[in-house]
XYZ file of N, CA and C in Angstrom:
717
model
N 13.018 16.830 121.264
C 13.911 17.989 121.135
C 15.365 17.493 121.477
N 16.247 17.671 120.358
C 17.698 17.360 120.455
C 18.171 18.383 121.126
N 18.928 17.808 122.352
C 19.892 18.917 123.158
C 21.078 19.033 122.494
N 21.897 20.356 123.016
C 23.276 20.366 122.364
C 24.199 19.641 123.103
N 25.514 19.184 122.435
C 26.355 18.526 123.161
C 27.126 19.461 124.300
N 27.499 18.797 125.007
C 28.201 19.641 126.276
C 29.261 20.733 125.620
N 30.214 20.230 124.677
C 31.102 21.298 124.369
C 30.481 22.526 123.608
N 29.301 22.477 122.989
C 28.437 23.404 122.062
C 27.812 24.234 123.002
N 27.419 23.752 124.262
C 26.711 24.622 125.411
C 27.931 25.456 126.052
N 29.078 24.759 126.271
C 30.018 25.679 126.801
C 30.643 26.754 125.920
N 30.395 26.731 124.676
C 31.264 27.728 123.559
C 30.264 28.712 123.880
N 28.815 28.267 123.664
C 27.643 29.127 123.642
C 27.563 30.178 124.680
N 27.811 29.435 125.998
C 28.066 30.187 127.163
C 29.269 31.224 127.229
N 30.061 30.897 126.737
C 31.418 31.840 126.611
C 31.176 32.882 125.827
N 30.548 32.664 124.687
C 30.141 33.861 123.672
C 29.321 34.700 124.516
N 28.354 34.229 125.000
C 27.193 35.071 125.682
C 27.848 36.179 126.604
N 28.689 35.689 127.665
C 29.491 36.094 128.451
C 30.467 37.436 127.863
N 31.242 36.791 126.881
C 31.964 37.919 126.048
C 31.174 39.049 125.319
N 30.247 38.844 125.017
C 29.146 39.694 124.475
C 28.613 40.900 125.440
N 28.249 40.092 126.458
C 27.845 40.921 127.825
C 29.111 41.886 128.121
N 30.224 41.526 128.475
C 31.332 42.455 128.573
C 31.830 43.381 127.698
N 31.806 43.065 126.294
C 32.530 43.870 125.214
C 31.308 44.833 124.826
N 29.935 44.706 124.827
C 29.214 45.513 124.245
C 29.042 46.841 125.016
N 29.018 47.082 126.270
C 29.116 48.383 126.948
C 30.400 49.092 126.641
N 31.559 48.340 126.365
C 32.906 49.069 126.077
C 32.811 49.585 124.781
N 32.136 48.625 123.704
C 32.190 49.132 122.542
C 31.411 50.325 122.285
N 30.070 50.440 123.034
C 29.143 51.582 123.010
C 30.108 52.819 123.691
N 30.893 52.659 124.414
C 31.663 53.866 125.170
C 32.944 54.337 124.482
N 33.279 53.288 123.538
C 34.472 53.806 122.513
C 34.392 55.351 122.091
N 33.441 55.730 121.178
C 33.310 56.923 120.541
C 33.603 58.071 121.722
N 32.945 57.863 122.841
C 33.024 58.920 124.032
C 34.336 59.169 124.651
N 34.989 58.074 124.607
C 36.527 57.852 125.139
C 37.358 58.484 124.256
N 37.204 58.184 122.626
C 37.975 58.789 122.046
C 37.948 60.437 121.704
N 36.486 60.553 121.959
C 36.219 62.276 121.862
C 36.931 62.817 122.997
N 37.142 62.496 124.061
C 37.594 62.941 125.475
C 39.060 63.082 125.167
N 39.742 61.933 124.603
C 41.278 61.881 124.351
C 41.351 63.096 123.538
N 40.815 63.284 122.293
C 40.783 64.220 121.166
C 40.957 65.672 121.968
N 39.889 65.724 122.696
C 39.637 67.055 123.415
C 40.690 67.387 124.286
N 41.299 66.354 125.067
C 42.435 66.574 125.974
C 43.693 66.855 125.195
N 43.978 66.181 124.116
C 45.076 66.728 123.414
C 45.110 68.074 122.968
N 43.976 68.509 122.311
C 43.791 69.657 121.727
C 43.950 70.843 122.976
N 43.406 70.562 124.047
C 43.699 71.575 125.290
C 45.136 71.540 125.393
N 45.928 70.455 125.527
C 47.476 70.547 125.962
C 48.109 71.331 124.716
N 47.705 71.258 123.394
C 48.448 71.937 122.492
C 48.203 73.473 122.399
N 46.628 73.880 123.006
C 46.455 75.285 123.132
C 47.206 75.951 124.211
N 47.472 75.161 125.465
C 48.281 75.684 126.509
C 49.620 75.872 126.113
N 50.139 74.891 125.379
C 51.571 75.047 124.731
C 51.698 76.301 123.993
N 51.015 76.347 122.940
C 51.198 77.701 122.021
C 50.996 78.943 122.939
N 50.036 78.943 123.966
C 49.731 80.084 124.640
C 50.856 80.377 125.436
N 51.649 79.528 126.043
C 52.578 79.729 127.052
C 53.898 79.910 126.385
N 54.135 79.595 125.201
C 55.499 79.574 124.386
C 55.624 81.313 124.375
N 57.025 81.494 124.469
C 57.465 82.805 124.486
C 57.237 83.336 122.738
N 56.820 84.528 122.746
C 56.696 85.147 121.491
C 57.783 85.036 120.629
N 57.680 84.846 119.424
C 58.976 85.313 118.335
C 58.881 86.295 117.708
N 59.945 87.220 117.482
C 59.983 88.500 116.812
C 61.009 88.612 115.677
N 60.710 89.266 114.741
C 61.683 89.340 113.706
C 63.036 90.187 114.189
N 64.044 89.714 113.473
C 65.196 90.321 113.673
C 65.317 91.899 113.604
N 65.999 92.745 114.522
C 65.737 94.057 114.427
C 66.565 94.516 113.143
N 66.029 95.738 112.891
C 66.749 96.404 111.581
C 66.737 98.023 111.908
N 67.926 98.461 111.578
C 68.308 99.861 111.979
C 68.416 100.485 110.664
N 67.836 101.669 110.408
C 68.057 102.161 109.133
C 68.879 103.433 109.505
N 70.042 103.950 108.518
C 70.652 104.942 108.802
C 70.671 105.599 107.498
N 70.545 107.339 107.434
C 70.395 107.583 106.331
C 71.986 107.785 105.267
N 73.057 107.531 106.198
C 74.098 107.500 105.278
C 75.143 106.749 106.110
N 76.386 105.946 105.458
C 77.096 105.247 106.286
C 78.525 105.450 105.943
N 78.637 105.816 104.763
C 79.935 105.908 104.312
C 80.209 107.637 103.873
N 81.476 107.983 103.575
C 81.685 109.425 103.208
C 81.179 110.336 104.246
N 81.066 110.084 105.492
C 80.486 111.294 106.291
C 81.473 112.127 106.671
N 80.824 113.554 107.124
C 81.540 114.708 107.412
C 81.682 114.763 108.885
N 82.477 115.556 109.168
C 82.547 116.059 110.969
C 81.481 116.689 111.129
N 80.413 116.471 112.114
C 79.281 117.109 112.422
C 78.158 116.978 111.540
N 78.131 115.907 110.848
C 77.097 115.631 109.838
C 75.742 114.942 110.734
N 74.474 115.324 110.262
C 73.327 114.940 111.059
C 72.651 113.809 110.263
N 72.522 112.644 111.050
C 71.938 111.677 110.425
C 70.633 111.300 110.860
N 69.647 110.795 109.789
C 68.215 110.299 110.331
C 68.170 108.895 110.506
N 67.746 108.493 111.726
C 67.776 107.097 112.089
C 66.378 106.647 112.552
N 66.117 105.259 112.126
C 65.009 104.697 112.774
C 65.205 103.049 112.623
N 64.512 102.656 113.514
C 64.544 101.132 113.902
C 63.321 100.302 114.271
N 63.369 98.914 114.088
C 62.101 98.179 114.555
C 62.533 96.709 114.658
N 61.653 95.826 115.139
C 61.925 94.591 115.509
C 62.652 94.354 116.673
N 62.697 95.255 117.469
C 63.216 95.077 118.875
C 62.411 94.260 119.687
N 62.770 93.878 120.894
C 61.749 93.210 121.711
C 60.934 94.392 122.257
N 59.551 93.919 122.166
C 58.631 95.235 122.649
C 58.778 95.437 124.198
N 58.969 96.624 124.338
C 58.963 97.341 125.859
C 60.522 97.195 126.366
N 61.528 96.724 125.666
C 62.764 96.784 126.033
C 63.182 98.279 126.122
N 63.817 98.428 127.485
C 64.242 99.884 127.508
C 65.786 100.009 127.526
N 66.557 101.230 127.554
C 67.904 101.254 127.644
C 68.610 100.809 126.163
N 67.943 100.812 124.966
C 68.655 100.476 123.866
C 69.613 101.852 123.566
N 70.927 101.320 123.313
C 71.810 102.462 122.879
C 71.802 102.515 121.383
N 71.674 103.762 120.845
C 71.696 103.813 119.499
C 72.552 105.013 119.155
N 73.592 104.537 118.258
C 74.492 105.772 117.796
C 75.802 105.372 117.318
N 76.745 106.298 117.487
C 78.076 106.169 116.947
C 78.690 105.603 118.096
N 79.477 104.519 118.076
C 80.424 104.193 118.735
C 81.770 103.605 118.410
N 82.740 103.140 119.169
C 83.863 102.668 118.441
C 84.027 101.231 118.341
N 84.730 100.472 117.826
C 84.775 98.902 117.608
C 85.032 98.551 119.059
N 84.298 97.375 119.260
C 84.572 96.794 120.701
C 83.968 97.597 121.901
N 83.006 98.239 121.773
C 82.389 99.173 122.684
C 81.752 98.250 123.826
N 82.046 98.844 125.109
C 81.547 98.089 126.401
C 80.919 99.150 127.280
N 80.660 100.285 126.891
C 79.839 101.431 127.813
C 79.900 102.415 127.317
N 79.157 103.398 128.035
C 79.035 104.780 127.416
C 80.065 105.714 127.137
N 81.368 105.508 127.573
C 82.752 106.032 127.247
C 82.953 105.615 125.954
N 82.557 104.685 125.303
C 83.047 104.105 124.082
C 81.929 104.801 122.890
N 80.922 105.480 123.329
C 80.078 105.928 122.177
C 80.140 107.450 122.278
N 79.755 108.075 121.350
C 79.780 109.437 121.119
C 78.461 110.312 121.649
N 78.547 110.328 123.073
C 77.586 110.903 123.898
C 77.815 112.481 124.274
N 76.989 113.245 124.218
C 75.232 113.072 124.042
C 74.947 113.401 122.693
N 75.888 113.753 121.669
C 75.471 114.133 120.388
C 75.107 113.273 119.421
N 76.126 112.162 119.443
C 76.052 111.194 118.440
C 75.303 109.744 118.812
N 75.000 109.705 119.908
C 74.252 108.589 120.365
C 73.191 109.045 121.500
N 72.103 108.113 121.752
C 70.884 108.267 122.660
C 70.675 106.911 122.965
N 69.510 107.248 124.092
C 68.970 105.749 124.460
C 67.398 105.646 123.998
N 66.924 104.456 123.730
C 65.587 104.687 123.008
C 65.016 103.191 123.823
N 63.550 103.477 123.809
C 62.845 102.341 124.437
C 62.149 101.930 123.579
N 61.983 100.510 123.108
C 60.955 99.980 122.197
C 59.439 100.006 122.476
N 58.676 100.316 121.719
C 57.114 100.563 122.109
C 56.697 98.967 121.755
N 55.332 99.004 122.112
C 54.611 97.558 122.048
C 54.828 96.665 120.672
N 55.446 97.382 119.528
C 55.490 96.932 118.378
C 57.006 96.556 118.149
N 57.800 97.019 118.967
C 59.353 96.696 118.794
C 59.952 98.059 118.129
N 59.375 99.136 118.034
C 59.756 100.058 117.198
C 60.451 101.191 118.132
N 61.725 101.839 117.550
C 62.311 102.596 118.438
C 62.107 104.195 117.740
N 61.181 104.158 116.949
C 60.710 105.478 116.292
C 62.058 106.041 115.278
N 61.765 107.241 114.755
C 62.563 107.891 114.020
C 63.172 109.256 114.865
N 64.360 109.367 114.554
C 65.271 110.329 115.288
C 66.416 110.650 114.756
N 67.344 111.923 115.113
C 68.272 112.436 114.336
C 69.442 112.534 115.407
N 70.995 112.158 114.890
C 71.770 112.322 115.784
C 73.049 112.764 115.073
N 74.067 113.474 115.650
C 75.025 114.260 115.091
C 76.469 113.298 114.999
N 76.982 112.831 114.171
C 78.190 112.095 114.133
C 79.404 113.101 113.828
N 80.650 112.625 114.606
C 81.616 113.154 114.663
C 83.124 112.293 114.248
N 84.032 112.828 113.666
C 85.223 112.122 113.422
C 86.081 111.828 114.796
N 85.898 112.798 115.756
C 86.636 112.219 116.987
C 85.719 112.734 118.021
N 85.688 111.644 118.985
C 84.868 111.814 120.278
C 85.775 110.940 121.310
N 85.866 111.897 122.752
C 86.471 111.429 123.825
C 88.040 111.124 123.184
N 88.525 109.710 123.540
C 89.607 109.679 123.245
C 89.926 108.896 121.950
N 88.760 108.706 121.174
C 88.546 107.964 119.857
C 88.725 108.721 118.577
N 89.161 108.370 117.413
C 89.382 109.024 116.269
C 88.879 108.008 115.310
N 87.685 108.450 114.718
C 87.101 107.482 113.698
C 87.833 107.415 112.257
N 88.983 108.292 112.286
C 89.940 108.291 110.941
C 90.833 107.225 110.988
N 91.068 106.657 112.468
C 92.129 105.872 112.660
C 91.636 104.609 113.101
N 90.402 104.503 113.924
C 90.016 103.131 114.171
C 88.467 102.983 113.616
N 88.371 101.695 113.692
C 86.930 101.310 112.924
C 85.882 101.847 113.786
N 84.989 102.911 113.441
C 83.691 103.212 114.135
C 82.324 102.420 113.481
N 81.595 102.233 114.402
C 79.999 101.864 114.024
C 78.999 102.563 114.379
N 78.032 102.276 113.551
C 76.550 103.221 113.955
C 75.830 101.987 114.329
N 75.554 101.781 115.719
C 75.128 100.465 116.320
C 73.914 100.811 117.068
N 73.087 99.698 117.527
C 72.056 99.787 118.520
C 72.188 98.387 119.188
N 71.611 98.415 120.550
C 71.340 97.256 121.104
C 71.539 97.835 122.715
N 71.093 96.605 123.458
C 71.134 96.971 125.129
C 72.782 97.297 125.575
N 72.858 97.672 126.639
C 74.313 97.727 127.140
C 74.958 96.520 127.467
N 76.069 95.964 127.234
C 76.386 94.820 127.630
C 76.381 94.587 128.979
N 76.106 93.384 129.470
C 75.881 93.120 131.023
C 74.767 93.666 131.662
N 73.846 94.545 130.890
C 72.629 95.185 131.386
C 71.469 94.113 131.344
N 71.658 93.288 130.411
C 70.462 92.412 130.227
C 71.160 90.962 130.178
N 70.496 89.820 130.007
C 71.153 88.317 129.776
C 71.581 88.434 128.275
N 72.541 87.344 128.120
C 73.075 87.215 126.955
C 71.971 87.017 125.633
N 71.212 86.461 125.932
C 70.249 86.091 124.701
C 69.526 87.321 124.375
N 69.115 88.066 125.309
C 68.592 89.585 124.995
C 69.534 90.272 124.236
N 70.507 90.249 124.752
C 71.600 91.097 123.976
C 71.546 91.027 122.693
N 71.873 89.545 122.485
C 72.340 89.155 121.098
C 70.997 89.513 120.042
N 69.702 89.122 120.594
C 68.790 89.312 119.806
C 68.388 90.665 119.429
N 68.754 91.830 120.099
C 68.673 93.107 119.712
C 69.799 93.941 119.434
N 70.824 93.496 118.808
C 71.871 94.202 118.509
C 71.874 94.365 116.691
N 72.467 95.444 116.305
C 72.713 95.756 114.967
C 73.614 96.745 114.928
N 74.467 96.371 113.961
C 75.708 96.948 113.721
C 75.952 97.316 112.151
N 76.534 98.619 111.969
C 76.869 99.066 110.504
C 78.175 99.594 110.777
N 79.228 99.591 109.811
C 80.514 100.098 109.841
C 80.155 101.313 109.364
N 80.732 102.491 109.800
C 80.817 103.578 109.016
C 82.271 104.256 108.870
N 82.294 105.386 107.927
C 83.802 105.769 107.493
C 83.462 107.383 107.151
N 84.494 108.083 107.479
C 84.548 109.462 107.339
C 85.566 109.979 105.919
N 84.963 110.973 105.323
C 85.882 111.289 104.144
C 85.274 110.769 103.176
N 85.738 111.279 101.999
C 85.580 110.567 100.678
C 85.641 109.232 100.788
N 84.718 108.428 100.254
C 84.720 106.895 100.066
C 85.757 106.572 99.200
N 86.370 105.398 99.144
C 87.508 104.957 98.523
C 87.140 104.681 97.004
N 87.911 105.067 96.083
C 87.388 104.687 94.687
C 88.113 103.509 94.186
N 87.240 102.649 93.771
C 87.839 101.511 93.159
C 88.547 101.770 92.010
N 89.982 101.455 91.638
C 90.562 101.625 90.277
C 89.654 100.980 89.208
N 89.718 101.498 88.128
C 88.967 101.027 86.848
C 89.861 99.828 86.388
N 89.176 98.736 86.078
C 89.823 97.781 85.545
C 90.920 98.017 84.318
N 92.048 97.540 84.069
C 92.950 97.785 83.079
C 92.290 97.232 81.717
N 92.465 98.001 80.662
C 92.141 97.452 79.485
C 92.852 96.309 78.975
N 92.310 95.396 78.366
C 93.347 94.209 78.009
C 94.107 94.713 76.779
N 95.459 94.584 76.878
C 96.289 94.929 75.526
C 96.180 93.939 74.462
N 96.031 94.469 73.295
C 95.805 93.794 72.012
C 97.431 93.393 71.487
N 97.454 92.082 71.315
C 98.790 91.773 70.541
C 99.001 92.170 69.096
N 100.188 92.494 68.589
C 100.273 92.791 67.519
C 100.009 91.934 66.369
N 99.214 92.307 65.211
C 98.808 91.367 64.327
C 100.037 90.840 63.737
N 99.738 89.406 63.605
C 100.962 88.355 62.934
C 101.077 89.052 61.524
N 102.416 89.188 61.072
C 102.925 89.435 59.554
C 102.978 88.127 58.894
N 102.661 88.224 57.540
C 102.977 86.936 56.711
C 104.129 87.372 56.173
N 105.129 86.548 56.037
C 106.509 86.716 55.659
C 106.448 86.691 53.935
N 107.068 87.383 53.317
C 107.077 87.757 52.102
C 108.194 86.979 51.367
N 108.089 86.574 50.129
C 108.953 86.091 49.517
C 109.774 86.888 48.520
N 111.234 87.170 48.883
C 111.910 87.915 47.907
C 111.880 87.903 46.408
N 111.599 88.984 45.564
C 111.297 88.836 44.276
C 112.681 89.280 43.686
N 113.113 88.793 42.385
C 114.531 89.318 41.691
C 113.950 90.311 40.538
N 114.776 91.101 40.497
C 114.529 92.019 39.239
C 116.015 92.701 38.804
N 115.962 93.810 38.124
C 117.032 94.348 37.627
C 118.158 94.636 38.494
N 117.707 95.010 39.640
C 118.569 95.754 40.711
C 119.064 94.559 41.586
N 118.704 93.286 41.551
C 119.244 92.250 42.253
C 120.389 92.084 42.096
N 121.194 91.865 43.132
C 122.540 91.443 43.088
C 122.727 90.185 42.651
N 124.073 89.927 41.966
C 124.051 88.441 41.471
C 124.544 87.502 42.554
N 124.209 86.354 42.237
C 124.375 85.231 43.321
C 125.948 84.680 43.094
N 126.614 84.603 44.257
C 127.953 84.213 44.290
C 128.093 82.832 45.062
N 129.115 82.156 44.696
C 129.323 80.896 45.367
C 130.171 79.838 44.977
N 130.213 78.829 45.432
C 131.020 77.969 44.902
C 130.315 77.194 43.732
N 129.001 77.015 43.468
C 128.416 76.582 42.417
C 128.668 77.413 41.159
N 128.770 78.711 41.053
C 128.980 79.430 40.089
C 130.386 79.359 39.511
N 131.151 78.958 40.177
C 133.032 78.894 39.926
C 133.174 78.354 38.535
N 132.718 77.295 38.306
C 133.065 76.506 36.974
C 132.306 77.284 35.780
N 130.970 77.530 35.710
C 130.503 78.307 34.653
C 131.327 79.653 34.193
N 131.740 80.276 35.283
C 132.346 81.520 35.029
C 133.651 81.274 34.510
N 134.610 80.351 34.873
C 135.667 79.872 34.342
C 135.778 79.573 33.032
N 134.664 78.787 32.522
C 134.634 78.333 31.278
C 134.164 79.391 30.422
N 133.188 80.473 30.872
C 132.931 81.614 30.190
C 134.175 82.547 29.649
N 134.931 82.501 30.819
C 136.382 83.550 30.719
C 137.072 82.899 29.537
N 137.219 81.556 29.757
C 138.322 80.905 28.766
C 137.898 81.024 27.296
N 136.299 80.988 27.112
C 136.112 80.844 25.939
C 136.200 82.241 25.532
N 135.932 83.480 26.090
C 136.014 84.781 25.691
C 137.758 84.887 25.429
N 138.448 84.429 26.042
C 139.813 84.635 25.836
C 140.533 83.766 24.539
N 139.704 82.959 24.218
C 140.062 81.892 23.274
C 139.479 82.792 21.765
N 138.446 83.317 21.884
C 137.946 83.966 21.121
C 138.592 85.306 20.412
N 139.057 85.807 21.651
C 140.120 87.253 21.578
C 141.273 86.624 20.815
N 141.808 85.711 21.179
C 143.164 85.159 20.319
C 142.953 84.867 18.890
N 141.895 84.317 18.757
C 141.427 83.883 17.307
C 141.174 85.265 16.484
N 140.625 86.200 17.272
C 140.473 87.462 16.373
C 141.569 88.046 16.024
N 142.789 88.012 16.891
C 143.903 88.550 16.497
C 144.602 87.925 15.457
N 144.902 86.780 15.490
C 145.239 85.756 14.470
C 144.686 86.416 12.969
N 143.474 86.214 13.173
C 142.771 86.790 12.022
C 142.906 87.931 11.265
N 143.172 88.860 12.285
C 143.192 90.327 11.905
C 144.648 90.600 11.418
N 145.541 89.886 11.778
C 147.182 90.227 11.420
C 147.577 88.998 11.044
N 147.142 88.338 9.743
C 147.557 87.075 9.333
C 149.233 87.375 8.887
N 149.436 88.372 7.979
C 150.413 88.452 7.344
C 151.726 88.850 7.975
N 151.534 89.552 9.200
C 152.716 89.760 10.085
C 153.106 88.519 10.742
N 152.300 87.633 11.012
C 152.823 86.551 11.442
C 153.742 85.519 10.631
N 153.371 85.602 9.367
C 154.157 84.780 8.304
C 155.245 85.527 7.952
N 155.211 86.753 7.846
C 156.739 87.287 7.705
C 157.537 87.214 8.684
N 157.122 87.141 9.768
C 158.301 86.975 11.045
C 158.928 85.801 10.616
N 158.105 84.574 10.190
C 158.538 83.395 10.386
C 159.561 83.043 9.085
N 159.404 83.549 7.951
C 160.208 83.556 6.891
C 161.627 84.347 7.362
N 161.759 85.453 7.956
C 162.832 86.005 7.995
C 163.477 84.868 9.101
């Protein structure tokens, strides 16, 4: 029986040791991967559950915003506010409002609490041209909703504010666009025609023919006189 060379025996021994070490690790690989995947999924689930809920931007529906009359009753509804948020002021306020004195209380404004769905319900308010020291025919007024400034943090305030400009009196009528002016039609110049009533042309170019014709006429007239009275001429000469 032929014995293996020393180098071959060493390589075979190393391969056997490597196989003995790697085989259990390879067998455990699927289990380890499954555990890692389960851990990652659990972490994602925790992140999703603990993330703050996101809500749609609030909307405020008002039955009329322009051409309002003093004492007019408006129907109002709103949704999309932070669920459970209380102290939401809704109503007529002056531009730059900062507190209750800047809003039309108690008729034109009220306070609402959002339900679990973020709705403030439907209700009515009465708006006025003037309230307190404010005149909405002079300064810009709004129909707005939102928490009282400084009553909540800035992020909550900005996320729950809706503002609509309002105006009293007949809405401004935009002037009708001016009709385009039509340019007068271009006229084609006409060539003057000559006729029986046309005036004769005069000028330096006509002077020579006129002189010749006049001279010819005088010559013919003189010849006519000589022919008509031939004897009288001869009698005068004889004497």
